[in-house]
Short mmCIF file of C-alpha atoms in Angstrom, two decimals:
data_model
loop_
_atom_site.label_atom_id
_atom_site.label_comp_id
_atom_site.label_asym_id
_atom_site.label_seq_id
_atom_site.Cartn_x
_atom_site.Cartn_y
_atom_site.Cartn_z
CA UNK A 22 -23.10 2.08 8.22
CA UNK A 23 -22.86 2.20 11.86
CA UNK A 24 -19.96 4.95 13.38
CA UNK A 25 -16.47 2.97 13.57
CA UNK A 26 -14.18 3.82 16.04
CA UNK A 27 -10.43 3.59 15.97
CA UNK A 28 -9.16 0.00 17.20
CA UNK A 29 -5.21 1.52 18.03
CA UNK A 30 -5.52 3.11 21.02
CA UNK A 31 -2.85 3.30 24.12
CA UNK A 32 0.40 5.18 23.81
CA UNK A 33 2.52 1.45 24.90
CA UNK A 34 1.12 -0.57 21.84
CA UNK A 35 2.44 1.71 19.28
CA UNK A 36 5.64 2.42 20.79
CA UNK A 37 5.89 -1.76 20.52
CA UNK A 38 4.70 -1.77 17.19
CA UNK A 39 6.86 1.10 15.98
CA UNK A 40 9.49 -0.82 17.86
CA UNK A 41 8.90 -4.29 16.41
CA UNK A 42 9.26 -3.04 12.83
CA UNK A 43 12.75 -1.99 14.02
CA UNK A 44 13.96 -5.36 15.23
CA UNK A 45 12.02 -6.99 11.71
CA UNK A 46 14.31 -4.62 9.56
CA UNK A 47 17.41 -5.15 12.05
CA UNK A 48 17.27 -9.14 11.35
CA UNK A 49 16.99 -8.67 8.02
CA UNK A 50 20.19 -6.99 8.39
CA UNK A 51 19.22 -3.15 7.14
CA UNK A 52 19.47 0.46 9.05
CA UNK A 53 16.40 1.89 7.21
CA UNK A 54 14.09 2.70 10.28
CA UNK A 55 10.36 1.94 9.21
CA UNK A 56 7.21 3.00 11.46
CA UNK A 57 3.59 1.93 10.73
CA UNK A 58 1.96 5.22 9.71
CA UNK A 59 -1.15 4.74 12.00
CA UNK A 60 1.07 5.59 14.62
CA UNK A 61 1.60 8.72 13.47
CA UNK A 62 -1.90 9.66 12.68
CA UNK A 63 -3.07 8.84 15.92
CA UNK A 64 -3.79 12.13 17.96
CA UNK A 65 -2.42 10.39 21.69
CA UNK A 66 0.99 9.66 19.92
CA UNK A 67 1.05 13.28 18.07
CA UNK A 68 0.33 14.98 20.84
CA UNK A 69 3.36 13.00 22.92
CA UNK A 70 5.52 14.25 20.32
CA UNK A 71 4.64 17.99 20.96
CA UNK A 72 4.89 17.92 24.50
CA UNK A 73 7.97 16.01 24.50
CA UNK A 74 9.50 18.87 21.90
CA UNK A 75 7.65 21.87 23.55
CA UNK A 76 7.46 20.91 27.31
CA UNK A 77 10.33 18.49 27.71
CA UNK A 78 12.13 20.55 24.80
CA UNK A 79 13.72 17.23 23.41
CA UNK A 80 15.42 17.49 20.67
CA UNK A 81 13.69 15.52 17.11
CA UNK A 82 16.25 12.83 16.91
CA UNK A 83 16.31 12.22 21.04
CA UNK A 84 12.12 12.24 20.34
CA UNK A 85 12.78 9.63 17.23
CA UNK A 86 15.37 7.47 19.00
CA UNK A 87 12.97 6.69 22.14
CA UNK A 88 9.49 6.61 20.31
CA UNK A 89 11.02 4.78 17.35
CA UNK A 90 9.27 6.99 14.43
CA UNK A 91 11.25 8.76 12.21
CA UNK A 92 13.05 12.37 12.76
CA UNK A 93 11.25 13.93 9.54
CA UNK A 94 7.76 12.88 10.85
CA UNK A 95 8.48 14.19 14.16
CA UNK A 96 9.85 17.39 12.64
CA UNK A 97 6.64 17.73 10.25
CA UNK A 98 4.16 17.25 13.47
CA UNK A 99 6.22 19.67 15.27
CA UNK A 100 6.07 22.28 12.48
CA UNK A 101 2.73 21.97 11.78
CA UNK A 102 1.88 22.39 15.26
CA UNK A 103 3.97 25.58 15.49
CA UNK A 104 2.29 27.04 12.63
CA UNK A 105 -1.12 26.09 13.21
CA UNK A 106 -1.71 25.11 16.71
CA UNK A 107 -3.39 22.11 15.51
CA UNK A 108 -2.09 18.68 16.67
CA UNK A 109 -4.87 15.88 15.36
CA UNK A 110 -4.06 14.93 11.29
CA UNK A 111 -6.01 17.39 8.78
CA UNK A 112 -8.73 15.23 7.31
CA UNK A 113 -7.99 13.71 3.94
CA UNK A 114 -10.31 11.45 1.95
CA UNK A 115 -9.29 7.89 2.35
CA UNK A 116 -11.35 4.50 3.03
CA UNK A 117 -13.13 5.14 5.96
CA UNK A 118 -12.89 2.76 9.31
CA UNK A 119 -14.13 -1.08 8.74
CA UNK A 120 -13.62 -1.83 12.43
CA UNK A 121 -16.54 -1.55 14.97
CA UNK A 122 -17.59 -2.58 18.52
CA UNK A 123 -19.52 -4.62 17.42
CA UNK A 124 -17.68 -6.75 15.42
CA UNK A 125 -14.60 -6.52 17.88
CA UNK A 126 -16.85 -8.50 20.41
CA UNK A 127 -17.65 -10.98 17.63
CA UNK A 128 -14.18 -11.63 16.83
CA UNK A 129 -13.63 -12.08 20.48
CA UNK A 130 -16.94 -14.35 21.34
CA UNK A 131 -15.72 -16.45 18.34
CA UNK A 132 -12.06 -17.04 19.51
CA UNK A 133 -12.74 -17.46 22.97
CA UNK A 134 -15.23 -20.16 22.01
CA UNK A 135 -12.51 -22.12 19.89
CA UNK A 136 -10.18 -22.30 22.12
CA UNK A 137 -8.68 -19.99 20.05
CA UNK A 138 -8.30 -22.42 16.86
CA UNK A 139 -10.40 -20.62 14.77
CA UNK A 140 -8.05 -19.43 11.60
CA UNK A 141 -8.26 -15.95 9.80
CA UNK A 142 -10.25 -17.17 7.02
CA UNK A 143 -12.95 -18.88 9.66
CA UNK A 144 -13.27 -15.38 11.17
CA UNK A 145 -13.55 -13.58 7.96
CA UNK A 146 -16.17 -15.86 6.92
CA UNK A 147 -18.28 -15.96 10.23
CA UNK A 148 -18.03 -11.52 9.98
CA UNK A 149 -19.65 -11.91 6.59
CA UNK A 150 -22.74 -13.85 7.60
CA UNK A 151 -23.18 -12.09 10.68
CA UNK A 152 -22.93 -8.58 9.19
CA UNK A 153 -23.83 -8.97 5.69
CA UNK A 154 -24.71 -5.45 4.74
CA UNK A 155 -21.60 -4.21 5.75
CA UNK A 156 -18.05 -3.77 5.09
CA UNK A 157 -15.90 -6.66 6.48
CA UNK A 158 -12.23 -5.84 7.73
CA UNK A 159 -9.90 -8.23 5.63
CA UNK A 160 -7.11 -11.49 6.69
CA UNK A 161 -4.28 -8.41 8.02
CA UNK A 162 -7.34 -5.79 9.57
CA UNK A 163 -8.37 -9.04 11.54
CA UNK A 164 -4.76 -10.32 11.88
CA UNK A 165 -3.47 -6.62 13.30
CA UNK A 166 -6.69 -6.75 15.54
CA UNK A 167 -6.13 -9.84 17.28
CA UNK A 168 -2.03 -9.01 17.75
CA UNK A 169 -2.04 -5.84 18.80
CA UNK A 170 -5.59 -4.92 20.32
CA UNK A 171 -6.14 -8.11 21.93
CA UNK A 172 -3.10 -9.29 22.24
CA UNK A 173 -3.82 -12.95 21.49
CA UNK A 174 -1.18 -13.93 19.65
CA UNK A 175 0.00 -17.18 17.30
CA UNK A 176 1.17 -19.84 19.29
CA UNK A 177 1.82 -23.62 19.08
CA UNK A 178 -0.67 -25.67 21.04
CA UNK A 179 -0.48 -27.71 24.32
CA UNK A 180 -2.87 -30.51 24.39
CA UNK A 181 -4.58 -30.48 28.14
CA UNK A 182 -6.72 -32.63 30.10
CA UNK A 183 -10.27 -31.04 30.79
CA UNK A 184 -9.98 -32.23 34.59
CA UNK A 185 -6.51 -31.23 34.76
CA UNK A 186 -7.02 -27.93 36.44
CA UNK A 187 -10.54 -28.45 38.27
CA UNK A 188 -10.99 -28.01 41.85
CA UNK A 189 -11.51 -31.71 42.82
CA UNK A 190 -7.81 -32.71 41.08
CA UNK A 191 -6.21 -29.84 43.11
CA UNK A 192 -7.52 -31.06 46.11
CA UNK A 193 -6.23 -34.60 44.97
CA UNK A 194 -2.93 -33.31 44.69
CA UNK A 195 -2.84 -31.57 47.62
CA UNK A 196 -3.84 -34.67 49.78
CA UNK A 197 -0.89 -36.76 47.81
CA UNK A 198 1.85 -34.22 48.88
CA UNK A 199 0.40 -34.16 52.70
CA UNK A 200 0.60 -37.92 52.29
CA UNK A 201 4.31 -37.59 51.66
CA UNK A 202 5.20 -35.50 54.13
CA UNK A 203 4.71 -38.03 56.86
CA UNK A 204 6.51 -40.69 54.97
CA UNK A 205 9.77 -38.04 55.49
CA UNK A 206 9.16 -36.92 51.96
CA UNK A 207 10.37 -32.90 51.77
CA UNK A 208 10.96 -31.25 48.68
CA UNK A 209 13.72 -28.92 50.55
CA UNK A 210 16.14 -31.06 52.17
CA UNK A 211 15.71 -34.91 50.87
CA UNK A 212 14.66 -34.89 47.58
CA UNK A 213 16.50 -34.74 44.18
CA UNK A 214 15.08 -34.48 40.61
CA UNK A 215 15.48 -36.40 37.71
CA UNK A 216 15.53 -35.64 33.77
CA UNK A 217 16.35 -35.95 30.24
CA UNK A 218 16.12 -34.13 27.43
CA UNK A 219 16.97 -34.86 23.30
CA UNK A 220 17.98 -32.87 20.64
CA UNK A 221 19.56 -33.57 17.07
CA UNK A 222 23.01 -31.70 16.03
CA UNK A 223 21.66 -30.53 12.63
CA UNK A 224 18.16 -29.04 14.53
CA UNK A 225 17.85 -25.39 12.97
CA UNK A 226 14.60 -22.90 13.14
CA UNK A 227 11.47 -23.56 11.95
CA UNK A 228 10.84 -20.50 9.74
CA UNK A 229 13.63 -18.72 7.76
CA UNK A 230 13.34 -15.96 4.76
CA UNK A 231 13.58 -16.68 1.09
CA UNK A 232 12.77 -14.76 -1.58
CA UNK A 233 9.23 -15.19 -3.41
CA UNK A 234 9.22 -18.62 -5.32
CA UNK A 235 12.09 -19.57 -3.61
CA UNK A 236 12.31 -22.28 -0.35
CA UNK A 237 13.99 -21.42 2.53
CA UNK A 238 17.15 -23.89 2.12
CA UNK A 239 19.41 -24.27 5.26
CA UNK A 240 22.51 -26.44 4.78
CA UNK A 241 23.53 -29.12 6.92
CA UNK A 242 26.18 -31.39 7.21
CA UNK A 243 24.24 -34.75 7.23
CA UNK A 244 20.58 -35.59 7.81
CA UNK A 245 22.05 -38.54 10.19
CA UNK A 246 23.64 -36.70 12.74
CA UNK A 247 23.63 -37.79 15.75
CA UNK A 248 21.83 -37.15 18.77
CA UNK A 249 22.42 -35.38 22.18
CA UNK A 250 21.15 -36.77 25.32
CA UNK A 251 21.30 -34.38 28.22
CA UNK A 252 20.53 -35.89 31.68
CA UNK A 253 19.77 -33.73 35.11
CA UNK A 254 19.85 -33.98 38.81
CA UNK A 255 18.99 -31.51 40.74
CA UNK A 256 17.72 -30.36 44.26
CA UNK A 257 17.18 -27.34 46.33
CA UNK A 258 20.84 -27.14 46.74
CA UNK A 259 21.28 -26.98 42.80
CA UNK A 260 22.77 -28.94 40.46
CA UNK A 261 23.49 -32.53 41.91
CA UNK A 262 24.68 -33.62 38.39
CA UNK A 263 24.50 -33.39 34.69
CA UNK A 264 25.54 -35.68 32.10
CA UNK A 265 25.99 -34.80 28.09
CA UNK A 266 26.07 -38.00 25.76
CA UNK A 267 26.16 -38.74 22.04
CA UNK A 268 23.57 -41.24 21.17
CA UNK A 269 22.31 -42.50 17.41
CA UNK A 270 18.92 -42.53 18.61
CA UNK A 271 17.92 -41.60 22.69
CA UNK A 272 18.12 -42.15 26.29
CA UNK A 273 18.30 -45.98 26.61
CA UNK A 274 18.05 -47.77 29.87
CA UNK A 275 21.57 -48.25 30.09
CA UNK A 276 22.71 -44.99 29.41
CA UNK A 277 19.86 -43.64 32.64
CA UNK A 278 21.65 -46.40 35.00
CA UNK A 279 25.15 -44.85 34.51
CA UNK A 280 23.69 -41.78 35.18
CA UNK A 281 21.70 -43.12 38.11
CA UNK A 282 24.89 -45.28 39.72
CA UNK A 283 27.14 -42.31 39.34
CA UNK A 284 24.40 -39.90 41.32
CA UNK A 285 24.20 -42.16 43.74
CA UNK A 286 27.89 -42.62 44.48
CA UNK A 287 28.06 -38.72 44.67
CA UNK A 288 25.32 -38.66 46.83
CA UNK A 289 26.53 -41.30 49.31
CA UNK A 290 29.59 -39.71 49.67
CA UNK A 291 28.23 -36.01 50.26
CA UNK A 292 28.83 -35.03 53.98
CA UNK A 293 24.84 -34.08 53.79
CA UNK A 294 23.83 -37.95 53.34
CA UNK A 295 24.40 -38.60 57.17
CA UNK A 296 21.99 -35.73 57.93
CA UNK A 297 19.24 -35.42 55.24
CA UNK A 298 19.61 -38.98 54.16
CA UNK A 299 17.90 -41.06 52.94
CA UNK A 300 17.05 -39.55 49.72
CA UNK A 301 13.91 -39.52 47.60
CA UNK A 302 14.69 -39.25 43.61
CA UNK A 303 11.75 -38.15 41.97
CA UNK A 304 11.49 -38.33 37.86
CA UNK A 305 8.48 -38.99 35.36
CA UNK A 306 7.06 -42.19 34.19
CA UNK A 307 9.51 -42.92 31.22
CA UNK A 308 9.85 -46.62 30.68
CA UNK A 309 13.59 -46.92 31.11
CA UNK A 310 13.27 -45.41 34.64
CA UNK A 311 12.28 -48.42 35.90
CA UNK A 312 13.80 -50.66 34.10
CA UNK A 313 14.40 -54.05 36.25
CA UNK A 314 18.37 -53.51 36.01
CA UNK A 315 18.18 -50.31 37.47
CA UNK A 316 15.68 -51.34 40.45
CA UNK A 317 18.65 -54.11 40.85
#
């Protein structure tokens, strides 16, 4: 089987790691300070530790405080350095590495290529046709690989248009704001910004922790709360104006044309009207913003 080399290699990632076990065991409400032993066995992060003790002559607990490894590992590296002169681990049997370059550069070809949809088990699968005599890393090897060596981590999608981005749209835009700069339109003295936004009462996380066989239960009050409707204005000045409503369902027409009346009183009456006047509001292409009432 071809050499493996080790796939954890600057000082920063383990520190986060290390450090991201710490804020896992701190939600879940415990002191116990965890570290993930490759962190430990890696010679960069020993060797830290020594100089840190020997050079910066920090004391264990200052050295486990800012690395976020425990004070009995950092005294056994320390003492075995002191003793020995050796810093790397001794070598022990164990399962030797799974992880090599080339297989690193498949993972990445294959992720880049889906846009990064592919799932665990579509990875896992793809490794064991492409290197069939060997050992393939499993779900958490190629999980850990892809959080903390590549850094592309788990997030929730956002749909985008393929031409959304290209050079000829850009230009497009660019042309429309030039457009509206001789039609008196400037972003920072005569124009004000328009929004909304929606959320329920009884909205709670997505992900909470339960025991094994048992659901993650949050209680609520009703499943028919109601909703909130939060409505914006604002400029390169700030906030013009903002507007917090109970609704049973959202942002209707007539709830926008308060809004809307009430900006524009406040706007009419600002001592800034005379100068910068008149003003361009500027919003999305929601239905109810123009509704024929409002345009009224």
């Amino acid at each position: 089987m071809p050499a493996g080399r080790s796939y954890h290699g600057k000082e920063m990632r383990y520190r986060m790691r290390a450090r991201n076990n710490d804020d896992a065991n701190a939600d879940e409400g415990t002191s116990r300070q965890t570290h993930d032993k490759k962190i430990t066995k890696n010679y960069d992060m020993r060797k830290l530790i020594v100089e840190k003790k020997n050079i910066y002559l920090m004391t264990p607990t200052e050295i486990s405080k800012e690395l976020h490894i425990p004070r009995t590992t950092v005294n056994s590296i320390c003492k075995k350095f002191a003793e020995t002169g050796e810093i790397a681990v001794s070598n022990q049997p164990g399962r030797p590495t799974i992880w090599t370059d080339e297989m690193e550069k498949a993972v990445d070809d294959m992720v880049i290529a889906s846009d990064g949809t592919i799932t665990l088990r579509q990875l896992r699968e793809e490794l064991l046709q492409a290197f069939p005599n060997m050992t393939v890393p499993s779900y958490t090897s190629i999980c850990d690989y892809l959080n903390y060596d590549t850094r592309l981590m788990l997030k929730k999608i956002e749909r985008r248009e393929d031409n959304r981005n290209k050079q000829d749209t850009i230009k497009e835009r660019k042309v429309y704001c030039q457009s509206l700069l001789t039609e008196g339109v400037d972003y920072m003295s005569n124009c004000i910004f328009v929004d909304e936004s929606g959320f329920n009462v009884n909205m709670v996380r997505g992900q909470a922790r339960a025991r094994p066989n048992e659901p993650a239960i949050v209680h609520i009050e009703s499943k028919k709360a109601e909703n909130i409707s939060i409505l914006m204005a604002i400029s390169s000045r700030g906030i013009e104006l903002c507007s917090v409503k109970l609704v049973q369902a959202g942002t209707s027409g007539t709830i926008f044309n308060e809004f809307m009346g009430e900006l524009l009183n406040k706007v009419e009456a600002s001592a800034s009207y005379d100068t910068n006047g008149p003003y361009f509001f500027i919003m999305d292409n929601a239905r109810f913003h123009y509704n024929k009432e409002l345009k009224e």
